[in-house]
Short mmCIF file of C-alpha atoms in Angstrom, two decimals:
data_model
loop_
_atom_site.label_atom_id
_atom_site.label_comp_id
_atom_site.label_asym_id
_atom_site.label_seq_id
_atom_site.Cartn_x
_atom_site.Cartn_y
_atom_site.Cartn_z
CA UNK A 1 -59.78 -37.03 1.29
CA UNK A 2 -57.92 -33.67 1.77
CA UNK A 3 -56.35 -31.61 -1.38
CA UNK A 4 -53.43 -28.87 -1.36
CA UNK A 5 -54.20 -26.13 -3.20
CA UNK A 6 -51.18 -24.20 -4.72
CA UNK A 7 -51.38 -20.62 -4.58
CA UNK A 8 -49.93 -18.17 -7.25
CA UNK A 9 -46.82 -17.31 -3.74
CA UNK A 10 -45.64 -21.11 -3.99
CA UNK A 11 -46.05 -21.00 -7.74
CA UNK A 12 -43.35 -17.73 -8.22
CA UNK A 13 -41.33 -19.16 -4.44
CA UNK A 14 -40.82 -22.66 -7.44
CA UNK A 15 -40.27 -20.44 -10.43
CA UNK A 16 -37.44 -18.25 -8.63
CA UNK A 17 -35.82 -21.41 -7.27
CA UNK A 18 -35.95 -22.64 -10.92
CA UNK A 19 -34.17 -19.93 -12.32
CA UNK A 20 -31.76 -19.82 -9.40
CA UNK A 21 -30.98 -23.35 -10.29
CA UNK A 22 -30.72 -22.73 -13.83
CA UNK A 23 -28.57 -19.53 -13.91
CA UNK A 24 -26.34 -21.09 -11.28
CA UNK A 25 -25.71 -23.92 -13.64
CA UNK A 26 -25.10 -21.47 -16.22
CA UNK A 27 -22.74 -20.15 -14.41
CA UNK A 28 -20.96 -23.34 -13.60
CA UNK A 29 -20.83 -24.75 -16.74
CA UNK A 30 -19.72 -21.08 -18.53
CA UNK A 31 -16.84 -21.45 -16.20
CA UNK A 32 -16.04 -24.84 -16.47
CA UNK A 33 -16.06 -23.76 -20.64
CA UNK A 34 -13.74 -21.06 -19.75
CA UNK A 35 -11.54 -22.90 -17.89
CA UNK A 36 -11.30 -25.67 -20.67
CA UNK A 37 -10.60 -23.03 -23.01
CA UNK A 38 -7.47 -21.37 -20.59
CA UNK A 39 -6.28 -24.59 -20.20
CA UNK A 40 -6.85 -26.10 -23.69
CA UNK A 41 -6.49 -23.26 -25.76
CA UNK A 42 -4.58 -20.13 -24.29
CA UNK A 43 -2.11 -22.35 -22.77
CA UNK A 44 -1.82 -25.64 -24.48
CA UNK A 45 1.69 -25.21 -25.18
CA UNK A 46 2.67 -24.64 -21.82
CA UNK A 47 0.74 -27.65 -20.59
CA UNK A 48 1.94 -29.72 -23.15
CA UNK A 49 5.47 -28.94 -22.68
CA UNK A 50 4.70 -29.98 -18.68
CA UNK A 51 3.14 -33.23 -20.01
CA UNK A 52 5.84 -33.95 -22.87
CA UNK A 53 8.59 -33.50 -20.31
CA UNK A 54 7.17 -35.49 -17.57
CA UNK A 55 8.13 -39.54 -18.64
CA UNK A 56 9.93 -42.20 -17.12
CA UNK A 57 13.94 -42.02 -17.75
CA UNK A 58 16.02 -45.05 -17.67
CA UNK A 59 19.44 -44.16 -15.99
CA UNK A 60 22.18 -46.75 -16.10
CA UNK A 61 24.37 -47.85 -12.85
CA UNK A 62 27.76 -49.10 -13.86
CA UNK A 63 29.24 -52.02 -12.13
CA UNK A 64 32.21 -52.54 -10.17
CA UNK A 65 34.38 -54.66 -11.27
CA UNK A 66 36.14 -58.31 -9.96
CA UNK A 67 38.35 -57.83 -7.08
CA UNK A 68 42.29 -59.41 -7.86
CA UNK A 69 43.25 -61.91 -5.36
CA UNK A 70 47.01 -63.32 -4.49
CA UNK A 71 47.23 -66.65 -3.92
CA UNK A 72 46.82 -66.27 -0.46
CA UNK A 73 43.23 -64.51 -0.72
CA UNK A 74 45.43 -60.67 -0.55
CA UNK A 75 43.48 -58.12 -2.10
CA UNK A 76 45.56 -56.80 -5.05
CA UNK A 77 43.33 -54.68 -7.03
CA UNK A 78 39.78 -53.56 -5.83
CA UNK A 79 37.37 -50.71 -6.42
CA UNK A 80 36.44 -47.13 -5.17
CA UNK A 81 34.45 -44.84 -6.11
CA UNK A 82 34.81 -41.03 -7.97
CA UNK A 83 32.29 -38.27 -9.01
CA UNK A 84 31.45 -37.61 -12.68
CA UNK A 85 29.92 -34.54 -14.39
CA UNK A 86 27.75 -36.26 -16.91
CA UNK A 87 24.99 -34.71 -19.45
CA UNK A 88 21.79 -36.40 -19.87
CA UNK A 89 20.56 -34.61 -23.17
CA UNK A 90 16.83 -35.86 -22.58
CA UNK A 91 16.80 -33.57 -19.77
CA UNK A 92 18.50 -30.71 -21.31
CA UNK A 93 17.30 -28.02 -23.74
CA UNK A 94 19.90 -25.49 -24.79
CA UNK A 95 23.05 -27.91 -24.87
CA UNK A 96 25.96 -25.65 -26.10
CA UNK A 97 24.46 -23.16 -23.64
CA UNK A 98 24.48 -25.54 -20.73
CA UNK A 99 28.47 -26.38 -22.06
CA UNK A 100 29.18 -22.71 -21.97
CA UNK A 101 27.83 -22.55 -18.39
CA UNK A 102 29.52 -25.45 -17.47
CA UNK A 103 32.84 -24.67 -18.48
CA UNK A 104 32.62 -21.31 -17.13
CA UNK A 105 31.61 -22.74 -13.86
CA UNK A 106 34.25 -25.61 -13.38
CA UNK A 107 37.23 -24.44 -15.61
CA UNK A 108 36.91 -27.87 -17.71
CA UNK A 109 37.77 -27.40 -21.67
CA UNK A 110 35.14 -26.07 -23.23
CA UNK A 111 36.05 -27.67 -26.91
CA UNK A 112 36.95 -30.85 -25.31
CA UNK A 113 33.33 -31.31 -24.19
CA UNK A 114 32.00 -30.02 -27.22
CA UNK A 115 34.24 -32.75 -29.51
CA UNK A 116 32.82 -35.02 -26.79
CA UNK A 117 29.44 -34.68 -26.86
CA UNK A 118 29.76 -34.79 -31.36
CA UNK A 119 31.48 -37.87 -31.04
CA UNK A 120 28.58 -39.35 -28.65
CA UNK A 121 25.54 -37.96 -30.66
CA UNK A 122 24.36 -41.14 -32.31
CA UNK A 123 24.25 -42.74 -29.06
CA UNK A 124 20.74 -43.01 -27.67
CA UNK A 125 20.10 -39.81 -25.75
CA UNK A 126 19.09 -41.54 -22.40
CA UNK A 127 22.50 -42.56 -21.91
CA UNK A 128 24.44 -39.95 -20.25
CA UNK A 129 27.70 -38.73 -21.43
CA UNK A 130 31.07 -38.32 -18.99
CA UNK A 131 32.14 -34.66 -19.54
CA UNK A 132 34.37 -34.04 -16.36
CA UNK A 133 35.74 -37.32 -15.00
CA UNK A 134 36.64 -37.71 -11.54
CA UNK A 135 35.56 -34.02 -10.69
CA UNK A 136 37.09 -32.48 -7.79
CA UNK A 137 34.50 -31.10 -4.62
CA UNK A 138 34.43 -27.88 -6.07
CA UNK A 139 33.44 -28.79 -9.03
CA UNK A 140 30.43 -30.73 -7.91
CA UNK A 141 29.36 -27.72 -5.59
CA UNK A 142 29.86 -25.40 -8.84
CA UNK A 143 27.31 -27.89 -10.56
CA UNK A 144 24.92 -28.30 -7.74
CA UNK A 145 24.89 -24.27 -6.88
CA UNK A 146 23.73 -23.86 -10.23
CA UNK A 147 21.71 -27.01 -11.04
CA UNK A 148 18.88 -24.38 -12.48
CA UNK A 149 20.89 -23.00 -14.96
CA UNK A 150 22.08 -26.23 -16.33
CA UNK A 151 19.18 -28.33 -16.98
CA UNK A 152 20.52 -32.31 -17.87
CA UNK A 153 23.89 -31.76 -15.82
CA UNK A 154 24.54 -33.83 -12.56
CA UNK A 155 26.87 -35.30 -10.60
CA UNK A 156 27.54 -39.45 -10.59
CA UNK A 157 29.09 -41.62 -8.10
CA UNK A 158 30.38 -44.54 -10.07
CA UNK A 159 32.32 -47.15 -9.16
CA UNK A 160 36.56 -47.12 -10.39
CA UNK A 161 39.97 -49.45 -9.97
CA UNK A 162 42.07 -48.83 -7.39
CA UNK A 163 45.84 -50.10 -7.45
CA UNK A 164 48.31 -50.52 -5.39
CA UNK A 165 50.67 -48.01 -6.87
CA UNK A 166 53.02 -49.16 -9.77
CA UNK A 167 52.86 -52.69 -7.75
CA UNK A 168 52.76 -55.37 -10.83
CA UNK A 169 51.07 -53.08 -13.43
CA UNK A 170 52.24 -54.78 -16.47
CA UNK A 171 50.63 -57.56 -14.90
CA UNK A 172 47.22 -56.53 -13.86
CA UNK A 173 47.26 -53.93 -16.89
CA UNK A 174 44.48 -50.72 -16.49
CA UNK A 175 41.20 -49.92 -17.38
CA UNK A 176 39.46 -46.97 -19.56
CA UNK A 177 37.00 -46.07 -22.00
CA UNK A 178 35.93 -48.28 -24.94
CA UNK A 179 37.35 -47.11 -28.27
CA UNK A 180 35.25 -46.66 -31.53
CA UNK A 181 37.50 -49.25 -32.86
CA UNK A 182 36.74 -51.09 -30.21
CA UNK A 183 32.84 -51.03 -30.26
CA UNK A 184 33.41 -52.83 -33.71
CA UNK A 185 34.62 -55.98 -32.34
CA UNK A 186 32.80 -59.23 -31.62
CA UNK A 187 33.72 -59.56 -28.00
CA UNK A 188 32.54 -56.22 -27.81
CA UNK A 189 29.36 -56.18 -29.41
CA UNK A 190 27.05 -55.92 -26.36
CA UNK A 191 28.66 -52.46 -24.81
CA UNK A 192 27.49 -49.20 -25.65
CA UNK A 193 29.95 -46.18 -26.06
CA UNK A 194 31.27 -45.20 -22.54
CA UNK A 195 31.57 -48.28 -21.18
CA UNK A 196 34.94 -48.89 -19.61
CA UNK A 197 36.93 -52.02 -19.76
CA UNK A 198 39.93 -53.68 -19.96
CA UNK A 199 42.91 -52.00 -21.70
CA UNK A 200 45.87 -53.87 -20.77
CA UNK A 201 47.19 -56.79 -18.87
CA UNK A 202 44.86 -59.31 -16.84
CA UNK A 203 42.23 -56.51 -16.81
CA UNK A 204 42.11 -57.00 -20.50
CA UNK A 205 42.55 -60.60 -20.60
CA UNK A 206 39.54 -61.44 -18.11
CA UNK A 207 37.61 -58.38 -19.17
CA UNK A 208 34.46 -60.62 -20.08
CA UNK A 209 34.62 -61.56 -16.39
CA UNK A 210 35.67 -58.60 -14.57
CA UNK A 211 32.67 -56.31 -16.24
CA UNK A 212 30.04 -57.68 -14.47
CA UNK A 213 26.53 -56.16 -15.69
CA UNK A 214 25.04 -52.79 -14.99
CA UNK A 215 21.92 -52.12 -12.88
CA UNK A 216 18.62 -49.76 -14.20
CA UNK A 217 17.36 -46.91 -12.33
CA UNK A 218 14.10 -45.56 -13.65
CA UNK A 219 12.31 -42.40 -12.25
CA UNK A 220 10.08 -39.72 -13.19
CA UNK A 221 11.63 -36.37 -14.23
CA UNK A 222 9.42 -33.15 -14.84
CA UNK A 223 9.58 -30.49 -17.21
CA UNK A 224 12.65 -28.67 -15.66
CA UNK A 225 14.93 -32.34 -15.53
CA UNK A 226 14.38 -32.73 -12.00
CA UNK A 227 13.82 -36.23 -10.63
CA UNK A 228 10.12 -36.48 -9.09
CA UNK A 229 9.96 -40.23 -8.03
CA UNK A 230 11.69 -43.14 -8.51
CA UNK A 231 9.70 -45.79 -9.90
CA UNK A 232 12.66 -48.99 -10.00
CA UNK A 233 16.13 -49.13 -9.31
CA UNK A 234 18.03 -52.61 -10.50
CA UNK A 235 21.31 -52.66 -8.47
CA UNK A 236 24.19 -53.43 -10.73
CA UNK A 237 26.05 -56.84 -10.59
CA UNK A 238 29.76 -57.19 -9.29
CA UNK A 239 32.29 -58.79 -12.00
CA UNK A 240 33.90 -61.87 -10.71
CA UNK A 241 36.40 -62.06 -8.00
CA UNK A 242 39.40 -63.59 -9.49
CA UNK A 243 42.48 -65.51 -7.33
CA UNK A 244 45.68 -64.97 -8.82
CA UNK A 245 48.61 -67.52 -8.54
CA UNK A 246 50.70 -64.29 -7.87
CA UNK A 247 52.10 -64.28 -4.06
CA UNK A 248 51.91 -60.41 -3.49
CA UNK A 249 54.85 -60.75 -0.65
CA UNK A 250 57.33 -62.05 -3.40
CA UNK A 251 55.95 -59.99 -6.09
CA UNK A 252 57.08 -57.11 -3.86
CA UNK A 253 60.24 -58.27 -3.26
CA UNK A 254 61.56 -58.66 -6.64
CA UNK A 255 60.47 -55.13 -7.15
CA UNK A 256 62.07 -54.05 -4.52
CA UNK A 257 64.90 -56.03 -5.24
CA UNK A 258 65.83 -53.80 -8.65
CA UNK A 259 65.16 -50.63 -6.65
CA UNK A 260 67.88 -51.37 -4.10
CA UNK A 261 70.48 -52.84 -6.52
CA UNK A 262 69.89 -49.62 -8.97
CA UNK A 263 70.05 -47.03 -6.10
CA UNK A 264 73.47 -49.00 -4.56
CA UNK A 265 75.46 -49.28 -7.81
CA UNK A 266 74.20 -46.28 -9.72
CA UNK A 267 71.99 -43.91 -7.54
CA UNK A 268 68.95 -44.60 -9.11
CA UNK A 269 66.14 -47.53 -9.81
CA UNK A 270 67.42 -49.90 -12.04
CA UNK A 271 65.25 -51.29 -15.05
CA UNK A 272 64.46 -54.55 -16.01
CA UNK A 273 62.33 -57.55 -16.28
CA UNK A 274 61.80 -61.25 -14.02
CA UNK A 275 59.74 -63.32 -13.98
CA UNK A 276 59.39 -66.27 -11.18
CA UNK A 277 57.64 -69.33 -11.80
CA UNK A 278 57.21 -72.46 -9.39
CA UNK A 279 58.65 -74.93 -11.88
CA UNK A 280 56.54 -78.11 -10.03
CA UNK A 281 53.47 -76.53 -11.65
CA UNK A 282 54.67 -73.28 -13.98
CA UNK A 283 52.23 -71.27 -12.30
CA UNK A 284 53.40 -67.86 -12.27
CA UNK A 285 54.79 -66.14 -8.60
CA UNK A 286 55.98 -63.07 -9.72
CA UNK A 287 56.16 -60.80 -13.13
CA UNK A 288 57.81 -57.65 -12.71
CA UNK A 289 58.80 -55.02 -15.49
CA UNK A 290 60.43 -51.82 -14.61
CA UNK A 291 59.85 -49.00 -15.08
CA UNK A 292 56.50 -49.25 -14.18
CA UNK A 293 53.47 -46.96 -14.71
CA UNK A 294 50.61 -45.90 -12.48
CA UNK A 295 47.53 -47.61 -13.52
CA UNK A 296 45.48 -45.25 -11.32
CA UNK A 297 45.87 -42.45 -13.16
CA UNK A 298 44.18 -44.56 -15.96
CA UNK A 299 41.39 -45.59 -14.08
CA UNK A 300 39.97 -41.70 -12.84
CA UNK A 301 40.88 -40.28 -16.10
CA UNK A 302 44.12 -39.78 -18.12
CA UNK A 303 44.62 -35.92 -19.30
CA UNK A 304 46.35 -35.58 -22.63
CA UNK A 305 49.72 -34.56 -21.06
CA UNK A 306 49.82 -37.26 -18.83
CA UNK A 307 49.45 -39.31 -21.68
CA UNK A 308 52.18 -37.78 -23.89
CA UNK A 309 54.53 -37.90 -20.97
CA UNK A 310 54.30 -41.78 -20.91
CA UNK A 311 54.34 -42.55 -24.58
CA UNK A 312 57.06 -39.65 -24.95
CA UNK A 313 59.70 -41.24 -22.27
CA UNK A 314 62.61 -42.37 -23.17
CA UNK A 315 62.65 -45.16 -21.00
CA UNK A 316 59.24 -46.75 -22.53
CA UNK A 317 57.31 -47.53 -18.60
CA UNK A 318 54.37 -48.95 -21.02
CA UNK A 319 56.25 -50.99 -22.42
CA UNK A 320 56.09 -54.81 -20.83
CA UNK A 321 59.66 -55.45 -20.77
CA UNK A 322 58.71 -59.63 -19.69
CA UNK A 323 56.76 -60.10 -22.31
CA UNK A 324 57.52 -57.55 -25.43
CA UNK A 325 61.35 -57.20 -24.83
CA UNK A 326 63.44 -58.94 -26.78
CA UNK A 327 66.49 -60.41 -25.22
CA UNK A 328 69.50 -63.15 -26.18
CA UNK A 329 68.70 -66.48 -25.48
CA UNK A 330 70.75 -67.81 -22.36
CA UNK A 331 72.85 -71.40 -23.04
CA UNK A 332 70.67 -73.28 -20.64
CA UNK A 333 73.73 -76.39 -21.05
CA UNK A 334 75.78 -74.17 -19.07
CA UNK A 335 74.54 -75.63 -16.22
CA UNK A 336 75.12 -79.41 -16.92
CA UNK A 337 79.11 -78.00 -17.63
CA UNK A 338 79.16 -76.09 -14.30
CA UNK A 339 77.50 -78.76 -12.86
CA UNK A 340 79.86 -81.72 -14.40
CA UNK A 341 83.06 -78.86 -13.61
CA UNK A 342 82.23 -78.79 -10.19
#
């Protein structure tokens, strides 16, 4: 049986790797200490800014709206889409300095954003707010160019009407932005502030239809309001398609009709009201009202001139002449005397 004898060299060789061992862990774990400190200490409100402003934002998708049918399966009224400038205040930090930026940037009213944005504070903040409806190309570049300076700002494709002109727009009616008045109705109980619906002819009648339901897009914004990831996006739901008993070809015609006897006898469209039924089943072929309006400046966003223009004009074009005028009754035994005359 053999033994190994240590000698006082391997002794001090072990003791130096020993202390090696032990001052390199000392080191390790002095900067490990250190960096907990830097990171905990020196700049814990930097990192807790990054970790406060990193969460998951819900982002709503509005829905487009039923497409109008004729009675012949003629599209009447269907959707596009426009740009909005809208202000998600989660994202944004300095918000009358991002307005000031804004409207400096784009021209838009600086005051009318500001009223905006007061009248939409109780809202909850992850929904955003419309400050510049249908915003022309340069006005999305302006945004984009300087998406660093305004923090919460960005630029929406959503889904709008589209009309046919002044084609039947007592009868189909317009669309626009839920009123506070509004928002305190029943039938309206389940929209937020924003939302737009119905104003006016069928769009108001067959609102609850038309709406549809709006989608959910969820993603991951840091510390700046930039989108990281995107964790979910629900697509929104299309309002129901609705056929009309209107026949578009004869709805035309009777418009066209009061045009051409205006411009023959006096130079210039004449006004009026008809309606057309089919009297086997008193559906309803045509409703026209003249003068008429353009619904489509309703649906991208009516400006407050606009606005005063129509409500100011002496010849009422809001007004539904079919159903709100009021008119003498015609003797409808006439036509049993002409009859029995002839």
């Amino acid at each position: 049986m053999t033994h190994q004898v240590i000698g006082p060299d391997d002794r001090r060789s072990l003791q130096t790797r020993l202390s090696v061992l032990q001052y390199s862990l000392a080191v390790v774990f002095s900067l490990l200490a250190i960096a907990f400190w830097i990171f905990q200490v020196a700049q814990y409100s930097y990192f807790k800014e990054i970790a406060e402003s990193q969460y998951i934002q819900r982002v709503p998708l509005p829905a487009p709206r039923g497409v109008l049918f004729d009675r012949n399966g003629t599209v009447l009224v269907e959707n596009q889409h426009k740009i909005n400038i809208v202000l998600l205040r989660e994202r944004a930090k300095d918000i009358d300095r991002t307005l000031e930026v804004l409207a400096a940037a784009t021209g838009a009213d600086l005051a009318q954003m500001r009223e905006t944005v007061n009248r939409r504070r109780r809202e909850p903040s992850y929904r955003p707010i419309v400050l510049i409806e249908n915003a022309s190309m340069a006005q999305v570049a302006a945004v984009r160019a300087r998406s660093l300076e305004l923090p919460g700002i960005e630029d929406q494709r959503v889904p709008t009407r589209r009309y046919e002109g002044t084609l039947a727009a007592h009868l189909f009616g317009y669309v626009g932005e839920i009123t506070e008045a509004q928002l305190q109705r029943a039938e309206y109980r389940d929209l937020n502030a924003g939302a737009i619906i119905g104003q006016a002819g069928l769009e108001q009648s067959y609102n609850h239809l038309l709406m549809g339901s709006e989608g959910i897009r969820e993603v991951i914004v840091n510390s700046r309001g930039r989108e990281i990831d995107v964790l979910k996006e629900d697509q929104p739901n299309e309002g129901t398609p609705l056929k009309l008993t209107i026949d578009a070809d004869l709805q035309r015609a009777a418009e066209d009709g009061f045009r051409h006897f205006g411009i023959v006898n006096s130079g210039e469209p004449y006004n009026g009201a008809a309606v057309v039924l089919d009297p086997r089943s008193g559906e309803v072929l045509a409703l026209v009202s003249l003068p008429a309006y353009d619904p489509n400046k309703f649906a991208v966003g009516l400006d407050r001139a606009t606005w005063q223009a129509l409500t100011s004009h002496r010849d009422r074009p809001l007004q539904n002449r079919a159903l709100q005028g009021l008119y003498s009754p015609g003797s409808t035994f006439k036509l049993v005397v002409a009859t029995a005359a002839l």
